[in-house]
Amino acid sequence: MHVILLGPPGVGKGTQGVLLADAMGWQRIVTGDLLRAAKSAGAPLGQEADRYMSAGELVPDQLIIDMVKEELAALPAGTGVLFDGFPRTEAQASAFSMMLQALGRAISHVVVLDAEDDVLTDRISGRRSCPTCGSVYNVALAPPRREGVCDNEGTPLVHRLDDSAETVQNRLSVYRRETEPLIAYYGGSKASVHYVRGDQEVGEVQAEVRSVLGLGA
Ligand code: AMP
């Protein structure tokens, strides 16, 4: 199964994606994580992307498309794949369809998670992540066991630079302008599009996501 998780920043795509992919044994392709890893590794792609990321703007389509193409080529045949944060523009979506077709893969489902902007901005302001393993916490909703450090290896948690209040406003408007129209794009495709409210408890969202995908509890 090939599933796209579509939704604004802060809606819980990362949290839900990890739960689902771990339970199903699927691979995840998360373009934001790939870009952050490229930056930490000092790779030219990471440096180029950082200019856009820190302003809350989208990284140019071709850079993203080339990066995803490489990831797809490395996947073992027959695995389920969950896409989080990709595609984000119509140009990415149409290049993506062609890539998948060439590999004999296709998107079966698009799950749209959404919530009101004030819920999203509240969540993002409390978000902290681990620079070592990528785990994501929320100081109010999902705090680590020990304040300020990752449960996995004790690394001090950080507040992502692009989670600052000003950048978040831009990321939200970029989402509404550039990415939300993909719901209509996939509505006209062979994929099934499902809506799940992202402002519920983590477990409730996960249960609904599994139910719309026909995966049971
Ligand atoms: P995310 O972690 O998904 O919120 O992504 C963080 C930032 O990475 C975004 O604000 C963009 O600057 C960049 N980014 C991630 N995925 C994409 C994409 N598919 N297209 C363009 N830019 C992206």
mmCIF file of N, CA, C and O in Angstrom, residues 20-66:
data_model
loop_
_atom_site.group_PDB
_atom_site.id
_atom_site.type_symbol
_atom_site.label_atom_id
_atom_site.label_comp_id
_atom_site.label_asym_id
_atom_site.label_seq_id
_atom_site.Cartn_x
_atom_site.Cartn_y
_atom_site.Cartn_z
ATOM 1 N N LEU A 20 1.841 4.361 12.394
ATOM 2 C CA LEU A 20 1.275 3.528 11.343
ATOM 3 C C LEU A 20 2.362 2.686 10.655
ATOM 4 O O LEU A 20 2.205 1.471 10.481
ATOM 5 N N ALA A 21 3.448 3.340 10.294
ATOM 6 C CA ALA A 21 4.505 2.624 9.557
ATOM 7 C C ALA A 21 5.116 1.539 10.446
ATOM 8 O O ALA A 21 5.389 0.426 9.978
ATOM 9 N N ASP A 22 5.305 1.846 11.748
ATOM 10 C CA ASP A 22 5.871 0.832 12.650
ATOM 11 C C ASP A 22 4.933 -0.365 12.769
ATOM 12 O O ASP A 22 5.360 -1.515 12.717
ATOM 13 N N ALA A 23 3.632 -0.075 12.913
ATOM 14 C CA ALA A 23 2.669 -1.170 13.087
ATOM 15 C C ALA A 23 2.569 -2.032 11.832
ATOM 16 O O ALA A 23 2.371 -3.248 11.921
ATOM 17 N N MET A 24 2.685 -1.407 10.664
ATOM 18 C CA MET A 24 2.458 -2.136 9.414
ATOM 19 C C MET A 24 3.750 -2.638 8.772
ATOM 20 O O MET A 24 3.705 -3.324 7.750
ATOM 21 N N GLY A 25 4.896 -2.221 9.325
ATOM 22 C CA GLY A 25 6.175 -2.596 8.701
ATOM 23 C C GLY A 25 6.404 -1.876 7.377
ATOM 24 O O GLY A 25 7.028 -2.406 6.468
ATOM 25 N N TRP A 26 5.870 -0.640 7.279
ATOM 26 C CA TRP A 26 6.050 0.149 6.059
ATOM 27 C C TRP A 26 7.291 1.027 6.180
ATOM 28 O O TRP A 26 7.717 1.366 7.280
ATOM 29 N N GLN A 27 7.802 1.446 5.030
ATOM 30 C CA GLN A 27 8.869 2.448 4.984
ATOM 31 C C GLN A 27 8.220 3.834 5.042
ATOM 32 O O GLN A 27 7.101 4.002 4.566
ATOM 33 N N ARG A 28 8.946 4.796 5.601
ATOM 34 C CA ARG A 28 8.459 6.188 5.566
ATOM 35 C C ARG A 28 9.405 7.022 4.723
ATOM 36 O O ARG A 28 10.625 6.874 4.848
ATOM 37 N N ILE A 29 8.846 7.866 3.889
ATOM 38 C CA ILE A 29 9.670 8.855 3.180
ATOM 39 C C ILE A 29 9.166 10.224 3.631
ATOM 40 O O ILE A 29 8.029 10.606 3.357
ATOM 41 N N VAL A 30 10.025 10.904 4.402
ATOM 42 C CA VAL A 30 9.640 12.163 5.052
ATOM 43 C C VAL A 30 10.605 13.235 4.553
ATOM 44 O O VAL A 30 11.768 13.288 4.996
ATOM 45 N N THR A 31 10.143 14.069 3.621
ATOM 46 C CA THR A 31 11.093 14.968 2.965
ATOM 47 C C THR A 31 11.705 15.984 3.949
ATOM 48 O O THR A 31 12.886 16.290 3.833
ATOM 49 N N GLY A 32 10.924 16.464 4.930
ATOM 50 C CA GLY A 32 11.481 17.402 5.907
ATOM 51 C C GLY A 32 12.642 16.764 6.672
ATOM 52 O O GLY A 32 13.687 17.384 6.880
ATOM 53 N N ASP A 33 12.480 15.505 7.083
ATOM 54 C CA ASP A 33 13.545 14.800 7.816
ATOM 55 C C ASP A 33 14.771 14.596 6.912
ATOM 56 O O ASP A 33 15.915 14.727 7.363
ATOM 57 N N LEU A 34 14.524 14.266 5.645
ATOM 58 C CA LEU A 34 15.648 14.045 4.718
ATOM 59 C C LEU A 34 16.450 15.338 4.545
ATOM 60 O O LEU A 34 17.685 15.326 4.533
ATOM 61 N N LEU A 35 15.720 16.462 4.447
ATOM 62 C CA LEU A 35 16.405 17.753 4.270
ATOM 63 C C LEU A 35 17.187 18.124 5.527
ATOM 64 O O LEU A 35 18.328 18.586 5.457
ATOM 65 N N ARG A 36 16.569 17.884 6.713
ATOM 66 C CA ARG A 36 17.271 18.213 7.962
ATOM 67 C C ARG A 36 18.512 17.329 8.124
ATOM 68 O O ARG A 36 19.562 17.789 8.563
ATOM 69 N N ALA A 37 18.402 16.052 7.704
ATOM 70 C CA ALA A 37 19.560 15.152 7.799
ATOM 71 C C ALA A 37 20.661 15.617 6.841
ATOM 72 O O ALA A 37 21.847 15.591 7.190
ATOM 73 N N ALA A 38 20.262 16.079 5.649
ATOM 74 C CA ALA A 38 21.258 16.561 4.677
ATOM 75 C C ALA A 38 21.966 17.792 5.236
ATOM 76 O O ALA A 38 23.176 17.965 5.080
ATOM 77 N N LYS A 39 21.202 18.618 5.955
ATOM 78 C CA LYS A 39 21.805 19.814 6.547
ATOM 79 C C LYS A 39 22.801 19.419 7.652
ATOM 80 O O LYS A 39 23.933 19.905 7.688
ATOM 81 N N SER A 40 22.370 18.510 8.540
ATOM 82 C CA SER A 40 23.268 18.094 9.639
ATOM 83 C C SER A 40 24.528 17.462 9.103
ATOM 84 O O SER A 40 25.602 17.585 9.701
ATOM 85 N N ALA A 41 24.420 16.757 7.971
ATOM 86 C CA ALA A 41 25.589 16.087 7.401
ATOM 87 C C ALA A 41 26.470 17.071 6.632
ATOM 88 O O ALA A 41 27.526 16.693 6.122
ATOM 89 N N GLY A 42 26.021 18.337 6.530
ATOM 90 C CA GLY A 42 26.805 19.339 5.801
ATOM 91 C C GLY A 42 26.752 19.129 4.295
ATOM 92 O O GLY A 42 27.597 19.645 3.562
ATOM 93 N N ALA A 43 25.764 18.371 3.799
ATOM 94 C CA ALA A 43 25.670 18.113 2.356
ATOM 95 C C ALA A 43 25.206 19.381 1.631
ATOM 96 O O ALA A 43 24.445 20.167 2.195
ATOM 97 N N PRO A 44 25.672 19.582 0.373
ATOM 98 C CA PRO A 44 25.280 20.792 -0.384
ATOM 99 C C PRO A 44 23.764 20.955 -0.460
ATOM 100 O O PRO A 44 23.244 22.063 -0.324
ATOM 101 N N LEU A 45 23.020 19.843 -0.636
ATOM 102 C CA LEU A 45 21.556 19.919 -0.702
ATOM 103 C C LEU A 45 20.995 20.543 0.578
ATOM 104 O O LEU A 45 20.094 21.377 0.540
ATOM 105 N N GLY A 46 21.547 20.134 1.725
ATOM 106 C CA GLY A 46 21.074 20.641 3.011
ATOM 107 C C GLY A 46 21.332 22.133 3.138
ATOM 108 O O GLY A 46 20.482 22.884 3.640
ATOM 109 N N GLN A 47 22.496 22.572 2.667
ATOM 110 C CA GLN A 47 22.821 23.993 2.765
ATOM 111 C C GLN A 47 21.909 24.812 1.857
ATOM 112 O O GLN A 47 21.413 25.864 2.242
ATOM 113 N N GLU A 48 21.686 24.303 0.653
ATOM 114 C CA GLU A 48 20.803 24.993 -0.303
ATOM 115 C C GLU A 48 19.371 25.062 0.268
ATOM 116 O O GLU A 48 18.731 26.107 0.240
ATOM 117 N N ALA A 49 18.913 23.932 0.812
ATOM 118 C CA ALA A 49 17.528 23.855 1.311
ATOM 119 C C ALA A 49 17.320 24.751 2.528
ATOM 120 O O ALA A 49 16.230 25.304 2.721
ATOM 121 N N ASP A 50 18.358 24.904 3.346
ATOM 122 C CA ASP A 50 18.227 25.618 4.611
ATOM 123 C C ASP A 50 17.732 27.052 4.420
ATOM 124 O O ASP A 50 16.978 27.577 5.227
ATOM 125 N N ARG A 51 18.145 27.681 3.307
ATOM 126 C CA ARG A 51 17.735 29.070 3.032
ATOM 127 C C ARG A 51 16.213 29.168 2.975
ATOM 128 O O ARG A 51 15.619 30.129 3.409
ATOM 129 N N TYR A 52 15.598 28.155 2.384
ATOM 130 C CA TYR A 52 14.136 28.168 2.231
ATOM 131 C C TYR A 52 13.461 27.726 3.519
ATOM 132 O O TYR A 52 12.475 28.309 3.958
ATOM 133 N N MET A 53 14.019 26.666 4.125
ATOM 134 C CA MET A 53 13.393 26.103 5.326
ATOM 135 C C MET A 53 13.336 27.123 6.451
ATOM 136 O O MET A 53 12.328 27.239 7.144
ATOM 137 N N SER A 54 14.420 27.864 6.644
ATOM 138 C CA SER A 54 14.425 28.761 7.799
ATOM 139 C C SER A 54 13.437 29.910 7.597
ATOM 140 O O SER A 54 13.007 30.528 8.564
ATOM 141 N N ALA A 55 13.039 30.188 6.341
ATOM 142 C CA ALA A 55 12.042 31.230 6.096
ATOM 143 C C ALA A 55 10.628 30.652 6.014
ATOM 144 O O ALA A 55 9.665 31.384 5.811
ATOM 145 N N GLY A 56 10.506 29.337 6.134
ATOM 146 C CA GLY A 56 9.184 28.716 6.030
ATOM 147 C C GLY A 56 8.701 28.623 4.589
ATOM 148 O O GLY A 56 7.510 28.425 4.335
ATOM 149 N N GLU A 57 9.635 28.765 3.630
ATOM 150 C CA GLU A 57 9.260 28.656 2.211
ATOM 151 C C GLU A 57 9.504 27.237 1.722
ATOM 152 O O GLU A 57 10.274 26.490 2.341
ATOM 153 N N LEU A 58 8.910 26.897 0.596
ATOM 154 C CA LEU A 58 9.145 25.568 0.037
ATOM 155 C C LEU A 58 10.494 25.527 -0.674
ATOM 156 O O LEU A 58 10.892 26.492 -1.350
ATOM 157 N N VAL A 59 11.173 24.413 -0.532
ATOM 158 C CA VAL A 59 12.423 24.159 -1.255
ATOM 159 C C VAL A 59 12.035 23.917 -2.725
ATOM 160 O O VAL A 59 10.978 23.315 -2.994
ATOM 161 N N PRO A 60 12.859 24.402 -3.691
ATOM 162 C CA PRO A 60 12.467 24.261 -5.105
ATOM 163 C C PRO A 60 12.120 22.817 -5.492
ATOM 164 O O PRO A 60 12.777 21.866 -5.050
ATOM 165 N N ASP A 61 11.076 22.715 -6.320
ATOM 166 C CA ASP A 61 10.530 21.405 -6.683
ATOM 167 C C ASP A 61 11.586 20.418 -7.172
ATOM 168 O O ASP A 61 11.583 19.258 -6.776
ATOM 169 N N GLN A 62 12.486 20.899 -8.068
ATOM 170 C CA GLN A 62 13.396 19.923 -8.686
ATOM 171 C C GLN A 62 14.320 19.262 -7.654
ATOM 172 O O GLN A 62 14.613 18.074 -7.744
ATOM 173 N N LEU A 63 14.741 20.039 -6.648
ATOM 174 C CA LEU A 63 15.614 19.468 -5.602
ATOM 175 C C LEU A 63 14.879 18.356 -4.870
ATOM 176 O O LEU A 63 15.423 17.288 -4.574
ATOM 177 N N ILE A 64 13.609 18.629 -4.583
ATOM 178 C CA ILE A 64 12.800 17.663 -3.832
ATOM 179 C C ILE A 64 12.527 16.425 -4.687
ATOM 180 O O ILE A 64 12.638 15.284 -4.220
ATOM 181 N N ILE A 65 12.177 16.654 -5.939
ATOM 182 C CA ILE A 65 11.828 15.537 -6.829
ATOM 183 C C ILE A 65 13.046 14.604 -6.988
ATOM 184 O O ILE A 65 12.927 13.381 -6.887
ATOM 185 N N ASP A 66 14.228 15.198 -7.190
ATOM 186 C CA ASP A 66 15.441 14.375 -7.351
ATOM 187 C C ASP A 66 15.722 13.577 -6.074
ATOM 188 O O ASP A 66 16.116 12.412 -6.122
#
